[in-house]
Coordinates of C-alpha atoms and ligand atoms in Angstrom, one line a residue:
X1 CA -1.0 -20.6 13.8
X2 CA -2.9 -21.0 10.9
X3 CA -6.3 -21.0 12.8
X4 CA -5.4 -17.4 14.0
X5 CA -7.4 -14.8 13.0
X6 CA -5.0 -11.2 13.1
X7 CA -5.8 -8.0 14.0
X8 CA -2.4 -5.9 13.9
X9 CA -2.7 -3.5 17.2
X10 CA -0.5 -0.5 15.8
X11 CA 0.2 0.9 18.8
X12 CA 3.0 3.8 18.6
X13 CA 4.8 3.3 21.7
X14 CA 7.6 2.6 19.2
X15 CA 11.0 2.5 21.1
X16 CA 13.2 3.7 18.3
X17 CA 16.1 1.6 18.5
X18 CA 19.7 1.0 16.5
X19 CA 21.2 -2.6 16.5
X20 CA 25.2 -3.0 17.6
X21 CA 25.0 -6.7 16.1
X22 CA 28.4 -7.6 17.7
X23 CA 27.4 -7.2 20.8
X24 CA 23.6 -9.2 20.3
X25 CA 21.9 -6.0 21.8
X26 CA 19.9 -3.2 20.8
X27 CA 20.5 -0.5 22.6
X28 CA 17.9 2.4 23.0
X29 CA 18.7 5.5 21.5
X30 CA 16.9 7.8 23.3
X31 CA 17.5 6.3 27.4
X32 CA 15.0 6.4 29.5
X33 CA 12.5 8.7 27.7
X34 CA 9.1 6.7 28.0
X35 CA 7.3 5.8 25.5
X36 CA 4.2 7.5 26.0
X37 CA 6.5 10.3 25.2
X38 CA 6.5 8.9 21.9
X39 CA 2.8 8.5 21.5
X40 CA 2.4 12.1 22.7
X41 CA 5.0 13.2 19.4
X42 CA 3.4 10.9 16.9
X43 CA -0.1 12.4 17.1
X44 CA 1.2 16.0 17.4
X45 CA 2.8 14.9 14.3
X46 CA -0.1 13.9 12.4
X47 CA -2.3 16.9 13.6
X48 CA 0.4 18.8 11.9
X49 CA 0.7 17.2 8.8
X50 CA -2.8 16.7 8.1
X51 CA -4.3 19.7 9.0
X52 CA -2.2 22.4 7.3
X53 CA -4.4 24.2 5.5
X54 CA -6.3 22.3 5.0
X55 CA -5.7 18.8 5.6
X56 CA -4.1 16.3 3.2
X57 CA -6.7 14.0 4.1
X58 CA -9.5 15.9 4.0
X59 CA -8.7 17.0 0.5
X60 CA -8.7 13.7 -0.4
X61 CA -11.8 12.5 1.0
X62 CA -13.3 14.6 -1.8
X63 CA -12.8 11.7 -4.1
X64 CA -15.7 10.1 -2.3
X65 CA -18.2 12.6 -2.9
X66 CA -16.8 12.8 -6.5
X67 CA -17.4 9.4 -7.4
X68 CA -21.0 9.0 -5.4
X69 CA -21.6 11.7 -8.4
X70 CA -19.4 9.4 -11.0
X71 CA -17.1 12.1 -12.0
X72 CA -13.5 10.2 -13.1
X73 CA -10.7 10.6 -14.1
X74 CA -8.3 10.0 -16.9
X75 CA -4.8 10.2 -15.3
X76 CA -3.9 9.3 -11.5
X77 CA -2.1 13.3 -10.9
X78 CA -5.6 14.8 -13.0
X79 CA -7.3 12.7 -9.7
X80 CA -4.9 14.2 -7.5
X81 CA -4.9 17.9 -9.0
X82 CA -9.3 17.8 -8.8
X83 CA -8.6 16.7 -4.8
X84 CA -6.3 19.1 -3.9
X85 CA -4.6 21.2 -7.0
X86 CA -1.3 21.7 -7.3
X87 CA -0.4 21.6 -3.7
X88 CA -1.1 18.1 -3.4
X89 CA 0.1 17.6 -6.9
X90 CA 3.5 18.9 -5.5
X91 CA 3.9 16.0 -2.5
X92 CA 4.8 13.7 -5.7
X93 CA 7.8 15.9 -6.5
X94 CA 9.4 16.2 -2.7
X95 CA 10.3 13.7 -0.3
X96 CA 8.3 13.7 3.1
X97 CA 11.7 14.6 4.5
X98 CA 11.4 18.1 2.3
X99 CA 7.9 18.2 3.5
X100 CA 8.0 18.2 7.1
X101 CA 11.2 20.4 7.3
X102 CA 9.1 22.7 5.3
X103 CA 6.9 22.5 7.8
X104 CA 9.5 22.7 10.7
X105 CA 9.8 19.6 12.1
X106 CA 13.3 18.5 13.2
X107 CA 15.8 16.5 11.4
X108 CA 16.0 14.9 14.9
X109 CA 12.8 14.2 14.6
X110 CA 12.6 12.9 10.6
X111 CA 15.2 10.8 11.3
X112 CA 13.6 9.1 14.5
X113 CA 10.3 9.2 14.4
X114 CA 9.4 9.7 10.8
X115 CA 11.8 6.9 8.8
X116 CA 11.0 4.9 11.6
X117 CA 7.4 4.2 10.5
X118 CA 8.6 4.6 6.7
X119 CA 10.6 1.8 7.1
X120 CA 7.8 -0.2 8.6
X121 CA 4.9 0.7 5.8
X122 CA 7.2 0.7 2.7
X123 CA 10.5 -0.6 3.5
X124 CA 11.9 2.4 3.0
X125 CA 13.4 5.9 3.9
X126 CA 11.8 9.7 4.6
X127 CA 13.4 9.6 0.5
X128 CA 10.0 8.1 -0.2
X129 CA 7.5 11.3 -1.8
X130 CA 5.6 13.5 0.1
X131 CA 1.9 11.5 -0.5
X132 CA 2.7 8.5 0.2
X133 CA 4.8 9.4 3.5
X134 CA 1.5 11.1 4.1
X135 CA -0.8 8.4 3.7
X136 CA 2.1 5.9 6.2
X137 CA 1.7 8.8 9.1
X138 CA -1.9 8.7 8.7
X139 CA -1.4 5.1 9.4
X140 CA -0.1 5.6 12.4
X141 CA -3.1 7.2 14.1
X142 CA -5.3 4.4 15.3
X143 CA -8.7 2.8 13.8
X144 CA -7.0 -0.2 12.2
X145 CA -9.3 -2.8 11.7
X146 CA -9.4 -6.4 10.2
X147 CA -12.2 -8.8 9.2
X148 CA -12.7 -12.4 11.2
X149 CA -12.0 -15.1 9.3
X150 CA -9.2 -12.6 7.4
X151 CA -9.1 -9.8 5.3
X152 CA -9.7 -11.8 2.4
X153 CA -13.3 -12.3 2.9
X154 CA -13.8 -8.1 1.5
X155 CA -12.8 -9.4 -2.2
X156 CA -14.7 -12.5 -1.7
X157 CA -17.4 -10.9 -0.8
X158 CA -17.5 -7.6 -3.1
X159 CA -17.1 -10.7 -5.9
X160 CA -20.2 -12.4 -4.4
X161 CA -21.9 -9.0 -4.1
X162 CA -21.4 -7.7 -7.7
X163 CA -22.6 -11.2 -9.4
X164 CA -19.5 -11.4 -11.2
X165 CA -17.8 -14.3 -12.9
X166 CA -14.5 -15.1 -11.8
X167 CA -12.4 -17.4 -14.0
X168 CA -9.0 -18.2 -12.7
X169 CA -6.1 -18.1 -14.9
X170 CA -2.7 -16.0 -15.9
X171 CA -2.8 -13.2 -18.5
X172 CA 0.0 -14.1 -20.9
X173 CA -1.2 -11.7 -23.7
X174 CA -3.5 -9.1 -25.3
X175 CA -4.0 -8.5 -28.6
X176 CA -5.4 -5.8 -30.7
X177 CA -7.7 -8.2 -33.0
X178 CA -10.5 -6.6 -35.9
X179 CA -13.3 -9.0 -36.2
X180 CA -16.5 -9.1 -38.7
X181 CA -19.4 -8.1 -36.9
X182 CA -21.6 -10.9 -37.7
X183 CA -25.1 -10.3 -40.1
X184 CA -25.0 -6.4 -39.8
X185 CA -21.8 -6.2 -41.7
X186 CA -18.9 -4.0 -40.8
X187 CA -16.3 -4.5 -38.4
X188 CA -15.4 -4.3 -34.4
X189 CA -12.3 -4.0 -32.9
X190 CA -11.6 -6.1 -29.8
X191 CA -9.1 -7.1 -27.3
X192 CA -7.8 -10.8 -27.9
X193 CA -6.7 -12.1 -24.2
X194 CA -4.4 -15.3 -24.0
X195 CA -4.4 -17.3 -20.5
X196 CA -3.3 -20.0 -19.2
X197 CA -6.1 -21.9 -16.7
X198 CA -5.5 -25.2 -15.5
X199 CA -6.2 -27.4 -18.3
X200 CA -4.5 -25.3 -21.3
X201 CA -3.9 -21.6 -23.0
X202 CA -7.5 -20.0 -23.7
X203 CA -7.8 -17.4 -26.0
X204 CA -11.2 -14.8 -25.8
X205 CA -12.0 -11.5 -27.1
X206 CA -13.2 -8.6 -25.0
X207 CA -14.5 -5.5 -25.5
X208 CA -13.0 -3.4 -22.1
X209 CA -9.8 -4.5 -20.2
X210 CA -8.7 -3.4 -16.7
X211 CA -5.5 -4.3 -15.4
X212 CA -5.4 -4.2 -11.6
X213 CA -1.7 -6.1 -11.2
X214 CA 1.5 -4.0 -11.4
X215 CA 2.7 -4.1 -14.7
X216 CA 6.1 -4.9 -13.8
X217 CA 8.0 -8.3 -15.9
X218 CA 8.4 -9.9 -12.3
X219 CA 4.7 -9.4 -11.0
X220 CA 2.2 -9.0 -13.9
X221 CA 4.3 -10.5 -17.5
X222 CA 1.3 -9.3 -19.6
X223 CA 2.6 -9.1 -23.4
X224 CA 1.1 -6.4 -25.4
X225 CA 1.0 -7.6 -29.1
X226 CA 0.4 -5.8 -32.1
X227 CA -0.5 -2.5 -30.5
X228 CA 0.2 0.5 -32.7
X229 CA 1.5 2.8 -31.2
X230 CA 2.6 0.4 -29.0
X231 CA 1.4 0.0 -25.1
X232 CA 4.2 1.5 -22.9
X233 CA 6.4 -0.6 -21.3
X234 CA 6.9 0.0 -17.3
X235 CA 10.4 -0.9 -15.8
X236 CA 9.8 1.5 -12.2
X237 CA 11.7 -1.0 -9.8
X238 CA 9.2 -2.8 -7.2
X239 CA 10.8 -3.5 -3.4
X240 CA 11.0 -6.7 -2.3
X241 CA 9.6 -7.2 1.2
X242 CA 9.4 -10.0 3.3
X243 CA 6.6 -10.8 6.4
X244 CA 7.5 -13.2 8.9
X245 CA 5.1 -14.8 11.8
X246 CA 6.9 -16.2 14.2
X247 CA 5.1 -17.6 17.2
X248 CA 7.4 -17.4 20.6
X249 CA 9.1 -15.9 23.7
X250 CA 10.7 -12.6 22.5
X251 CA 14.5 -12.3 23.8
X252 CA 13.8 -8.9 25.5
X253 CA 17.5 -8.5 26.4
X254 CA 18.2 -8.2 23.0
X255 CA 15.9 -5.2 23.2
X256 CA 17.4 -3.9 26.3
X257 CA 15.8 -5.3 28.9
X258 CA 17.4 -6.7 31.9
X259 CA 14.3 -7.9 33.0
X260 CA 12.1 -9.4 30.6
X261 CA 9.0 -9.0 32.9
X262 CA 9.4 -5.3 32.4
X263 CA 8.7 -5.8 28.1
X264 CA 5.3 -4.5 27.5
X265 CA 5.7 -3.5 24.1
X266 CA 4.0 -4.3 21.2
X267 CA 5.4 -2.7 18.6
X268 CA 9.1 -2.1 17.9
X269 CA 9.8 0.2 15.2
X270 CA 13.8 0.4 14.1
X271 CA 16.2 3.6 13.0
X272 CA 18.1 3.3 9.5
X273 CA 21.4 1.3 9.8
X274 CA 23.1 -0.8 7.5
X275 CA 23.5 -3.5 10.3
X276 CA 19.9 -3.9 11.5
X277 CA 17.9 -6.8 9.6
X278 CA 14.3 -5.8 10.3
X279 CA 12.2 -3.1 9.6
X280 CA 10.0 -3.4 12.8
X281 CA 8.0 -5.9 14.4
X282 CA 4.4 -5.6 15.7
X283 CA 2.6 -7.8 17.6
X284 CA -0.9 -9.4 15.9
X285 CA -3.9 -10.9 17.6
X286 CA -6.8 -12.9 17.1
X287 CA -9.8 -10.5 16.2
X288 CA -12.0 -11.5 19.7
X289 CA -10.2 -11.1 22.7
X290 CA -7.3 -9.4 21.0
X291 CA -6.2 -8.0 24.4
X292 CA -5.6 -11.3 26.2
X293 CA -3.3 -12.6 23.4
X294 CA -1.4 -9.6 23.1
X295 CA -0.8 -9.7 27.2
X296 CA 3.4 -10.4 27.9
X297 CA 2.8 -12.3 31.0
X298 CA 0.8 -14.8 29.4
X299 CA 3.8 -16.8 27.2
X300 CA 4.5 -17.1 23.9
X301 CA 2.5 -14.2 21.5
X302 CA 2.5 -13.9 17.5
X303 CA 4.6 -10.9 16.2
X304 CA 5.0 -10.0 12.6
X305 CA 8.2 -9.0 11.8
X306 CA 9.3 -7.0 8.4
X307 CA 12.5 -7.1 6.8
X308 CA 14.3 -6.8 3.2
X309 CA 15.1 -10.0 3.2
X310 CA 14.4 -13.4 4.7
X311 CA 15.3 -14.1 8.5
X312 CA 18.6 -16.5 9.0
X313 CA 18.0 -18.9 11.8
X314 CA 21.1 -16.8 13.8
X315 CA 18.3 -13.7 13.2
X316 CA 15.8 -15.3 14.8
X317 CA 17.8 -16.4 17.9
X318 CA 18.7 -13.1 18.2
X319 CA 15.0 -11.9 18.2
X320 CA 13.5 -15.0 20.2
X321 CA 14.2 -16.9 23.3
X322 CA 12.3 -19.8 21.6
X323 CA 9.9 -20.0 18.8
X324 CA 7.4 -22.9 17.9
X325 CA 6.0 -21.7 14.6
X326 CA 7.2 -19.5 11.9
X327 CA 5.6 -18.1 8.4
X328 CA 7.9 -16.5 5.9
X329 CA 6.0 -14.5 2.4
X330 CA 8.1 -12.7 0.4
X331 CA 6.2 -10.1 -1.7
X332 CA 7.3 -7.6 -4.5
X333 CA 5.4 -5.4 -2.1
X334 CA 5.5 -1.7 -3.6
X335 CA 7.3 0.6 -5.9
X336 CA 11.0 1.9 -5.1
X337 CA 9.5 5.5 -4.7
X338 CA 12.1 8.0 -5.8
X339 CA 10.6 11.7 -6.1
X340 CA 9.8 13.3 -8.7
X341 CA 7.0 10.4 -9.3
X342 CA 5.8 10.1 -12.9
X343 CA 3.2 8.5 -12.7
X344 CA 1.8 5.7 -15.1
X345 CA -0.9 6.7 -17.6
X346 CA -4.2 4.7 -16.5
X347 CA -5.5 4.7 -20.2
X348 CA -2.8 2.6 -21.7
X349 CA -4.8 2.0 -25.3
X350 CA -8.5 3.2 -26.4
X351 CA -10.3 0.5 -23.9
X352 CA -7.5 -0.7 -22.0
X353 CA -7.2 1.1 -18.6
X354 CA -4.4 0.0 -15.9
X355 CA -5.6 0.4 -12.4
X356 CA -2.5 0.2 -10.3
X357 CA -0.9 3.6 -12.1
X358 CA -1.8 5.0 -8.5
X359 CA 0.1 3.0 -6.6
X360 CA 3.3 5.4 -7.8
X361 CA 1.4 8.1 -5.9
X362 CA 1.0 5.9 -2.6
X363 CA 0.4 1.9 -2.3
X364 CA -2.5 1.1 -0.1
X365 CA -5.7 -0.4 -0.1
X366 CA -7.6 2.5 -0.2
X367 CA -5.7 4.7 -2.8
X368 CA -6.4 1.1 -4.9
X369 CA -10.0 0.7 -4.7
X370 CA -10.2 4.7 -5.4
X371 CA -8.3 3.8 -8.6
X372 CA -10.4 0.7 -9.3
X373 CA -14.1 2.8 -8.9
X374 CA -12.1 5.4 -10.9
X375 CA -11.4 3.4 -13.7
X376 CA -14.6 1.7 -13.8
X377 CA -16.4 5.0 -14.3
X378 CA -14.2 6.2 -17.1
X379 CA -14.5 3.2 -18.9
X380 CA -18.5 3.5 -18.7
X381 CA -17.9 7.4 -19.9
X382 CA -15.6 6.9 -22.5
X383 CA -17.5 3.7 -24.0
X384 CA -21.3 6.1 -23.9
X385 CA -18.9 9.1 -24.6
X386 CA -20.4 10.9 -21.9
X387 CA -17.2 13.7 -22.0
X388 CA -18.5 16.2 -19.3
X389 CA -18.2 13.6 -16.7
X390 CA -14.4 13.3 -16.9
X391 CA -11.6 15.4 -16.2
X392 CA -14.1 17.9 -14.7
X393 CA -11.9 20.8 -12.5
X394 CA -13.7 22.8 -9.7
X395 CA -15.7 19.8 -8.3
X396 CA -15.3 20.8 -5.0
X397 CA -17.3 24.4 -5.6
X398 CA -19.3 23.1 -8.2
X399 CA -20.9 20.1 -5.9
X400 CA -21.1 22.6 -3.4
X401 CA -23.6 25.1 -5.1
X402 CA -24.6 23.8 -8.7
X403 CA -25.4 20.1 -7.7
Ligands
LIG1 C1 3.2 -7.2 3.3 C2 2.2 -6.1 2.9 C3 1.5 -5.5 3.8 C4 0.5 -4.6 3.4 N1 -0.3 -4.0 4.4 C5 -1.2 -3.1 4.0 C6 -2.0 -2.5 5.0 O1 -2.0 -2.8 6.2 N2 -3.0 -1.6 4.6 C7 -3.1 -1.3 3.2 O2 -4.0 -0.5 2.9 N3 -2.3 -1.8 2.3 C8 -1.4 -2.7 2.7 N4 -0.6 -3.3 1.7 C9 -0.8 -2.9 0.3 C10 -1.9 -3.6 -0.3 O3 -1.8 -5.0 -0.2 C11 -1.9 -3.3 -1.8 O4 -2.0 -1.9 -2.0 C12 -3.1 -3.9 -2.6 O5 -3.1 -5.3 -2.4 C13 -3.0 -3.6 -4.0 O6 -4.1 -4.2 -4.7 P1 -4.0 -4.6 -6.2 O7 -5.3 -5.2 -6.5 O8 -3.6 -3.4 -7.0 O9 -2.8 -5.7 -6.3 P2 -2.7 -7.1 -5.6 O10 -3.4 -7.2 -4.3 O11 -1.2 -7.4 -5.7 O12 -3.5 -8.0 -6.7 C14 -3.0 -8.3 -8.0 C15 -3.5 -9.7 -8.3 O13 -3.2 -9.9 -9.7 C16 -2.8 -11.2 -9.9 N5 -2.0 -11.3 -11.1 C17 -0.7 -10.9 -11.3 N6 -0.4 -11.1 -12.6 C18 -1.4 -11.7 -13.2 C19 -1.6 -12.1 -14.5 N7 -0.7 -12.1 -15.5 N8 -2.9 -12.7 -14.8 C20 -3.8 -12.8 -13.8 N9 -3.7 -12.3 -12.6 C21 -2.5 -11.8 -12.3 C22 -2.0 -11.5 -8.6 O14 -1.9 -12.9 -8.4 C23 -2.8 -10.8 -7.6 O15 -3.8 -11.7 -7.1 C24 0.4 -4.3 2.1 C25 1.1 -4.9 1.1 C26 2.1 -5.8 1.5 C27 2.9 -6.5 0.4

């Protein structure tokens, strides 16, 4: 398996299904309804999400255009209030559940469709807030793509691409430190980081420091010494997730199938119940000839299966006739979202900016590398102190006509 190369297919023909363990069966809620049915409801659900006036997305492709004119931002909800004022500003106070009834979807509908795919992205309910229940839906609509050789090769190759020098090692400390500034007299205050590399603890002084881990005692233990006022601490609960591979003959009767020649999904995406021990499970594939792996009739294929916790052996056999490979990560994946989100400050001391403050507005590659370019740019404003390029309100009109 480890040869494979992934592309995750996410195709909503979701059957949404609740688990009667006892029994070793799923049954299927919703009988014979097909599941093109289902793909029919999913994209009537993102036009009407997305495009109420005007589109959630759209509004926050304007950070794009922002940044290609390196406006920033000092706080994640000032980002959020330039893209889309206080109506997008207001997704971070209600669940999506508040949103879409406002919007007049069914609870019916919430409750199958909706926490179904919540449960997939963020291991969690339609409780999650309004943006980031946004940003899962948009998932839902197609144009996933993934990199041969593994996603991995973007950082690899944005590190290669912007000369930088990498050195490997845990953050254990920062330090607020005054030094002398050499022949010209006077003094310069600096940032003294402590990390451990593989030989020993290495202690160097920096000017700027960006923090792109969640600060969070379980994920990113960075100590803040001597800062006064001191650097905030963050307790906001993380979720543990885990991802299992498995490689093998899914047990369609499990899913309801009498005969397994009839299971053509590749995606299975579940209802909330205490009883059921996955999120969902999609189907991945290598990134050429994706369609012949992810073909039923062809034997064994590679799902990816998401759960809270790790899969018992008695699990598996319940999911899979026979497996011959599996590959279990558990992750402190994303924040317990629980509306009204407050938001970490990004500027967490004069030159000390924290990148992942967005992720409390939604957790996703994109809304990360936003922050990062963010960030970047306020620290190059604020060190030149080049004010009118931050915070700036009316961007939207004022790129329109001025600029
Ligand atoms: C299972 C799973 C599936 C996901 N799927 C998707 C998806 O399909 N699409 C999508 O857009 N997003 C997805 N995400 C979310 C995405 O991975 C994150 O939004 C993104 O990785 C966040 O980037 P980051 O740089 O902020 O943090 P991370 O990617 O977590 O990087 C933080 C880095 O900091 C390092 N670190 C931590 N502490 C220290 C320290 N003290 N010193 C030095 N280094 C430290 C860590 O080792 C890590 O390498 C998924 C997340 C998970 C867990």
């Amino acid at each position: 398996m480890s040869n494979f190369h992934f592309v995750v297919e996410i195709i909503l023909a979701a059957v949404t299904i609740y688990s009667n363990i006892s029994s070793k069966s799923f049954d299927s809620l919703l009988g014979n309804i097909s599941n093109s049915l289902f793909l029919t409801s999913i994209e009537n659900l993102n036009f009407n999400i997305f495009c109420i006036s005007p589109c959630i997305l759209d509004k926050f492709m304007r950070i794009y255009q922002y940044q290609a004119h390196d406006f920033a931002f000092s706080s994640s909800e000032g980002l959020l209030h330039a893209l889309g004022g206080a109506e997008l500003l207001q997704l971070l106070n209600q669940t999506i559940e508040e949103s879409l009834q406002k919007s007049g979807f069914s609870q019916k509908y919430i409750n199958e469709i909706v926490t179904s795919v919540m449960r997939v992205f963020f291991g969690q309910s339609a409780g999650i807030n309004g943006f980031v229940g946004a940003i899962s839906l948009a998932g839902t609509s197609g144009g996933i793509w993934a990199v041969e050789g593994g996603n991995k090769r973007v950082c690899t190759g944005l590190l290669h691409a912007s000369k930088a020098q990498l050195i490997s090692g845990t953050v254990i400390s920062i330090e607020e430190k005054t030094q002398q500034k050499g022949h010209s007299g006077g003094t310069v205050n600096l940032y003294e980081v402590t990390y451990s590399s593989t030989s020993a603890l290495v202690k160097e002084a920096y000017n700027v420091i960006l923090i792109a881990a969640p600060l969070n005692s379980k994920i990113a233990n960075i100590t803040f010494l001597n800062f006064n006022p001191p650097v905030p601490e963050f307790s906001n609960p993380y979720k543990q997730a885990v991802v299992t591979f498995v490689h093998g003959r899914i047990n369609a009767s499990f899913f309801g199938y009498q005969d397994p020649s009839q299971f053509q999904l590749n995606s299975i995406f579940t209802m909330e119940n205490p009883k059921l021990f996955i999120y969902g499970m999609v189907t991945v594939s290598p990134v050429q000839n994706g369609k012949a792996a992810l073909n039923p009739l062809l034997g064994p294929r590679v799902w990816k299966i998401f759960s809270s916790q790790p899969l018992a052996k008695e699990q598996m056999n319940f999911l899979f006739l026979s497996y011959d490979s599996t590959k279990a990560k558990t992750w402190l994946a994303y924040p317990h979202y629980s509306p009204p989100e407050k938001l970490p400050p990004i500027i967490l001391h004069s030159r000390i900016y924290y990148l992942n403050s967005i992720e409390w507005a939604a957790s996703d590659m994109e809304r990360s590398t936003v922050s990062a370019k963010n960030a970047a740019l306020l620290a190059y404003h604020r060190w030149y102190e080049k004010m009118d390029m931050i915070d700036q309100e009316d961007l939207h009109k004022r790129l329109k006509t001025e600029l």
